[in-house]
C-alpha cells in the first residue's frame, strides 16, 4: 500500500478536443499526430480508455480523468488514487486553469518526526515506510477538474477503470519486471505483496491476467459518491484503520478535511 500512496500523477492538457483520437505511448520517441486529439500516458491500455472517451464526445478533461483512473489499474508506479499531482488545462478558447492536488501532511505530523536524537533522518523514514505517506489528493483533484471543465457524466469516466480492475489486465513485461524489482518492498510490506504477487508469493508472468477486485470496489465507491467515496465512508475507514494498526498517523479526520 505504501508504494501506491507515494506516486504522483501529473496530467497536462493542451487543447479541448471532441472525438476521433489516436493513442500514443508516453515513451515514444517519434512524433505522433492526430486530426482531432491525442491521448498519451505510460500505459497503452489507459490511453485507449482516454481515446474512447473522446470518441464518445468527451472533452480533454474527461479523457484525462478517465485515463488517470485507468492508470490506477494498469500502471501502479505512475498513476494511482493514493497519490497526488497537478493538472494544467489550456482550452481552444484561451481559457487556462491549473489544479494543485498534491498530498498534504497529516494533522499529527511534526517537523522532527523523521529525526533521531542527533537530528539525522532515521532509516530513510521520510521516503520509506508508513510515516512517509501523505494524505492523497488525486481523487479530489480529478473530481474538481471534472466539475469545472468536464462534460460527460462522472460515472462514465470511472466505468472503464472499474471494468479493467474487475476483469483483469494482461501482465506486460514492464509490469513483470517492475514487480520483481520491488520484491524487497513486497517482503517488507506484506499488504502490498498481496496485491502484486500470487497467493503463493510467486510473480505474475507476462501474459497472465491480473485481477484487482479490491481496487474495483474502491473505484465503484468513488463512482457512486464522488470524492466522498474515497475520503469518507468505507474507504476512509479502511485507510485509517490500516494506518493505526501499522504505526501511521493519517486519520479519518485528515481524509475528510482534504
Short mmCIF file of C-alpha atoms in Angstrom, two decimals:
data_model
loop_
_atom_site.label_atom_id
_atom_site.label_comp_id
_atom_site.label_asym_id
_atom_site.label_seq_id
_atom_site.Cartn_x
_atom_site.Cartn_y
_atom_site.Cartn_z
CA UNK A 1 0.00 0.00 0.00
CA UNK A 2 2.77 2.42 0.85
CA UNK A 3 4.28 2.42 -2.63
CA UNK A 4 0.91 3.08 -4.21
CA UNK A 5 0.43 6.06 -1.91
CA UNK A 6 3.66 7.69 -2.99
CA UNK A 7 3.29 8.09 -6.72
CA UNK A 8 2.27 11.38 -8.28
CA UNK A 9 0.02 11.64 -11.31
CA UNK A 10 0.60 14.69 -13.48
CA UNK A 11 -1.80 15.43 -16.33
CA UNK A 12 -1.17 18.09 -18.93
CA UNK A 13 -3.96 19.05 -21.27
CA UNK A 14 -3.13 21.20 -24.25
CA UNK A 15 -6.45 21.61 -26.03
CA UNK A 16 -10.13 20.87 -25.90
CA UNK A 17 -10.94 18.02 -28.28
CA UNK A 18 -14.06 16.18 -29.32
CA UNK A 19 -13.61 12.78 -30.92
CA UNK A 20 -11.60 10.62 -33.31
CA UNK A 21 -8.30 10.49 -31.40
CA UNK A 22 -5.27 8.23 -31.57
CA UNK A 23 -3.20 6.71 -28.82
CA UNK A 24 0.44 7.45 -28.12
CA UNK A 25 2.75 5.81 -25.62
CA UNK A 26 4.47 8.35 -23.40
CA UNK A 27 7.79 6.67 -24.07
CA UNK A 28 7.61 7.05 -27.86
CA UNK A 29 10.47 8.97 -29.44
CA UNK A 30 8.83 9.73 -32.78
CA UNK A 31 6.25 12.48 -33.39
CA UNK A 32 2.61 11.50 -33.05
CA UNK A 33 -0.08 13.40 -34.91
CA UNK A 34 -3.86 13.28 -34.93
CA UNK A 35 -6.61 15.30 -36.54
CA UNK A 36 -8.89 15.59 -33.52
CA UNK A 37 -6.86 14.73 -30.46
CA UNK A 38 -4.14 12.64 -28.88
CA UNK A 39 -4.07 10.77 -25.58
CA UNK A 40 -0.65 9.96 -24.15
CA UNK A 41 0.13 8.11 -20.94
CA UNK A 42 2.51 5.49 -19.60
CA UNK A 43 0.07 2.70 -20.47
CA UNK A 44 -1.38 1.86 -23.86
CA UNK A 45 -4.45 0.36 -22.20
CA UNK A 46 -5.10 3.51 -20.20
CA UNK A 47 -4.53 5.70 -23.24
CA UNK A 48 -7.10 3.69 -25.17
CA UNK A 49 -9.58 4.44 -22.40
CA UNK A 50 -8.99 8.14 -22.97
CA UNK A 51 -9.40 7.72 -26.71
CA UNK A 52 -12.76 6.01 -26.25
CA UNK A 53 -13.92 8.88 -24.05
CA UNK A 54 -13.06 11.32 -26.82
CA UNK A 55 -14.92 9.20 -29.35
CA UNK A 56 -18.00 9.32 -27.11
CA UNK A 57 -17.97 13.10 -27.24
CA UNK A 58 -15.97 13.79 -24.12
CA UNK A 59 -13.54 16.67 -23.95
CA UNK A 60 -9.87 16.70 -22.97
CA UNK A 61 -10.62 16.90 -19.25
CA UNK A 62 -12.98 13.93 -19.48
CA UNK A 63 -10.28 11.96 -21.27
CA UNK A 64 -7.63 12.96 -18.73
CA UNK A 65 -9.80 11.94 -15.78
CA UNK A 66 -10.75 8.59 -17.30
CA UNK A 67 -7.14 7.90 -18.27
CA UNK A 68 -5.96 8.78 -14.76
CA UNK A 69 -8.34 6.35 -13.12
CA UNK A 70 -7.40 3.68 -15.67
CA UNK A 71 -3.73 4.22 -14.80
CA UNK A 72 -4.60 3.33 -11.21
CA UNK A 73 -5.30 -0.14 -12.58
CA UNK A 74 -2.75 -0.55 -15.35
CA UNK A 75 0.29 1.38 -14.16
CA UNK A 76 0.60 1.40 -10.37
CA UNK A 77 4.03 3.07 -10.42
CA UNK A 78 2.88 6.06 -12.47
CA UNK A 79 -0.77 6.69 -11.73
CA UNK A 80 -2.96 5.84 -8.78
CA UNK A 81 -5.61 7.11 -6.41
CA UNK A 82 -3.31 7.09 -3.39
CA UNK A 83 -1.08 9.96 -4.51
CA UNK A 84 -1.47 13.48 -5.76
CA UNK A 85 -0.41 15.76 -8.56
CA UNK A 86 -1.14 18.70 -10.80
CA UNK A 87 -3.41 19.19 -13.80
CA UNK A 88 -2.89 22.03 -16.26
CA UNK A 89 -5.58 22.94 -18.77
CA UNK A 90 -5.45 25.25 -21.78
CA UNK A 91 -8.59 25.38 -23.89
CA UNK A 92 -9.12 26.31 -27.51
CA UNK A 93 -10.89 29.46 -26.30
CA UNK A 94 -7.77 30.55 -24.46
CA UNK A 95 -9.04 29.63 -21.00
CA UNK A 96 -6.27 28.35 -18.75
CA UNK A 97 -6.61 26.61 -15.41
CA UNK A 98 -4.26 24.83 -13.03
CA UNK A 99 -5.20 22.36 -10.31
CA UNK A 100 -2.88 21.51 -7.44
CA UNK A 101 -3.90 18.31 -5.68
CA UNK A 102 -0.63 17.24 -4.17
CA UNK A 103 -0.56 15.22 -0.99
CA UNK A 104 -0.85 17.00 2.36
CA UNK A 105 0.86 16.26 5.64
CA UNK A 106 -1.36 14.62 8.26
CA UNK A 107 -2.52 16.84 11.12
CA UNK A 108 -0.33 14.91 13.55
CA UNK A 109 2.85 15.44 11.50
CA UNK A 110 5.73 17.35 13.10
CA UNK A 111 8.95 18.78 11.71
CA UNK A 112 11.02 16.36 13.81
CA UNK A 113 9.05 13.17 13.19
CA UNK A 114 11.74 11.71 10.91
CA UNK A 115 14.75 12.71 13.02
CA UNK A 116 16.71 10.80 15.63
CA UNK A 117 18.03 12.41 18.80
CA UNK A 118 21.06 13.67 16.88
CA UNK A 119 18.92 15.43 14.28
CA UNK A 120 19.60 12.95 11.47
CA UNK A 121 16.92 11.34 9.32
CA UNK A 122 16.07 7.97 10.82
CA UNK A 123 16.35 4.97 8.45
CA UNK A 124 15.18 6.90 5.38
CA UNK A 125 11.82 7.21 7.12
CA UNK A 126 10.97 10.40 5.23
CA UNK A 127 10.88 8.39 1.99
CA UNK A 128 10.17 4.81 3.01
CA UNK A 129 7.53 3.48 5.34
CA UNK A 130 4.12 4.37 6.61
CA UNK A 131 5.16 7.72 8.11
CA UNK A 132 6.25 8.87 4.65
CA UNK A 133 2.67 8.65 3.38
CA UNK A 134 0.81 11.89 2.73
CA UNK A 135 -2.93 12.45 2.62
CA UNK A 136 -3.82 11.61 -1.01
CA UNK A 137 -5.19 14.32 -3.29
CA UNK A 138 -5.74 12.58 -6.62
CA UNK A 139 -9.43 11.77 -6.27
CA UNK A 140 -10.32 15.26 -5.01
CA UNK A 141 -8.31 16.92 -7.76
CA UNK A 142 -9.78 14.86 -10.57
CA UNK A 143 -13.30 15.44 -9.30
CA UNK A 144 -12.76 19.20 -9.08
CA UNK A 145 -11.33 19.35 -12.60
CA UNK A 146 -14.29 17.37 -13.91
CA UNK A 147 -16.82 19.55 -12.10
CA UNK A 148 -15.34 22.73 -13.54
CA UNK A 149 -14.33 21.64 -17.02
CA UNK A 150 -15.67 18.17 -17.79
CA UNK A 151 -18.72 17.36 -19.89
CA UNK A 152 -19.56 13.65 -19.66
CA UNK A 153 -21.17 12.10 -16.57
CA UNK A 154 -18.69 11.26 -13.79
CA UNK A 155 -19.93 7.67 -13.72
CA UNK A 156 -18.94 7.16 -17.35
CA UNK A 157 -15.36 8.20 -16.63
CA UNK A 158 -14.94 5.67 -13.81
CA UNK A 159 -16.53 2.68 -15.51
CA UNK A 160 -13.61 1.75 -17.81
CA UNK A 161 -11.20 1.61 -14.86
CA UNK A 162 -13.67 -0.47 -12.86
CA UNK A 163 -14.03 -2.91 -15.74
CA UNK A 164 -10.25 -3.20 -16.11
CA UNK A 165 -9.78 -3.88 -12.41
CA UNK A 166 -12.66 -6.35 -12.22
CA UNK A 167 -11.93 -8.28 -15.42
CA UNK A 168 -8.16 -8.05 -15.16
CA UNK A 169 -5.39 -6.87 -17.44
CA UNK A 170 -2.60 -8.88 -19.08
CA UNK A 171 0.73 -8.53 -17.32
CA UNK A 172 3.22 -6.80 -19.61
CA UNK A 173 6.94 -7.41 -19.48
CA UNK A 174 7.34 -3.98 -17.93
CA UNK A 175 4.91 -4.73 -15.10
CA UNK A 176 6.52 -8.13 -14.58
CA UNK A 177 9.98 -6.56 -14.31
CA UNK A 178 8.67 -3.78 -12.09
CA UNK A 179 7.07 -6.21 -9.67
CA UNK A 180 10.30 -8.20 -9.48
CA UNK A 181 12.34 -5.03 -8.96
CA UNK A 182 10.20 -4.15 -5.95
CA UNK A 183 10.46 -7.58 -4.33
CA UNK A 184 12.23 -6.05 -1.33
CA UNK A 185 9.18 -3.85 -0.79
CA UNK A 186 6.78 -6.79 -1.04
CA UNK A 187 8.82 -8.66 1.56
CA UNK A 188 8.87 -5.62 3.82
CA UNK A 189 5.21 -4.72 3.32
CA UNK A 190 3.15 -7.94 3.02
CA UNK A 191 -0.07 -6.00 2.42
CA UNK A 192 1.41 -4.73 -0.84
CA UNK A 193 2.72 -8.16 -1.73
CA UNK A 194 -0.84 -9.49 -1.56
CA UNK A 195 -1.74 -7.10 -4.37
CA UNK A 196 1.21 -7.58 -6.68
CA UNK A 197 2.00 -11.28 -6.17
CA UNK A 198 0.14 -14.56 -6.43
CA UNK A 199 -1.24 -16.00 -3.21
CA UNK A 200 1.74 -18.36 -3.02
CA UNK A 201 4.15 -15.42 -3.27
CA UNK A 202 5.23 -16.06 -6.85
CA UNK A 203 5.38 -13.36 -9.51
CA UNK A 204 2.80 -12.82 -12.21
CA UNK A 205 4.25 -13.82 -15.56
CA UNK A 206 3.88 -11.83 -18.78
CA UNK A 207 0.53 -12.61 -20.37
CA UNK A 208 -1.16 -13.67 -17.14
CA UNK A 209 -4.31 -11.81 -16.16
CA UNK A 210 -4.05 -9.60 -13.09
CA UNK A 211 -7.37 -9.01 -11.34
CA UNK A 212 -7.78 -6.33 -8.65
CA UNK A 213 -11.17 -6.84 -7.01
CA UNK A 214 -10.48 -4.60 -4.01
CA UNK A 215 -9.46 -1.75 -6.29
CA UNK A 216 -12.59 -2.28 -8.39
CA UNK A 217 -14.75 -1.94 -5.27
CA UNK A 218 -12.87 1.20 -4.23
CA UNK A 219 -13.39 2.73 -7.66
CA UNK A 220 -17.09 1.84 -7.52
CA UNK A 221 -17.45 3.78 -4.27
CA UNK A 222 -15.82 6.77 -5.97
CA UNK A 223 -18.10 6.30 -8.97
CA UNK A 224 -21.19 6.31 -6.75
CA UNK A 225 -20.21 9.04 -4.30
CA UNK A 226 -17.51 11.14 -5.93
CA UNK A 227 -14.63 12.15 -3.68
CA UNK A 228 -16.73 11.28 -0.61
CA UNK A 229 -16.47 7.69 -1.75
CA UNK A 230 -12.75 7.93 -1.01
CA UNK A 231 -12.34 10.49 1.76
CA UNK A 232 -15.34 9.32 3.77
CA UNK A 233 -17.15 6.06 4.37
CA UNK A 234 -15.67 2.61 3.97
CA UNK A 235 -12.53 3.55 2.06
CA UNK A 236 -11.56 6.22 4.59
CA UNK A 237 -12.19 3.79 7.43
CA UNK A 238 -10.02 1.11 5.82
CA UNK A 239 -7.18 3.57 5.28
CA UNK A 240 -7.37 4.98 8.80
CA UNK A 241 -7.59 1.53 10.38
CA UNK A 242 -4.55 0.35 8.42
CA UNK A 243 -2.62 3.43 9.48
CA UNK A 244 -3.46 2.97 13.15
CA UNK A 245 -2.62 -0.72 13.10
CA UNK A 246 0.76 -0.18 11.45
CA UNK A 247 2.04 2.95 13.15
CA UNK A 248 0.82 5.56 10.66
CA UNK A 249 -0.72 8.90 11.57
CA UNK A 250 -3.30 9.56 8.83
CA UNK A 251 -6.78 9.60 10.35
CA UNK A 252 -10.33 9.81 9.04
CA UNK A 253 -10.23 13.47 10.03
CA UNK A 254 -7.21 14.02 7.77
CA UNK A 255 -9.00 12.38 4.87
CA UNK A 256 -12.27 14.19 5.47
CA UNK A 257 -10.55 17.59 5.55
CA UNK A 258 -8.68 17.24 2.27
#
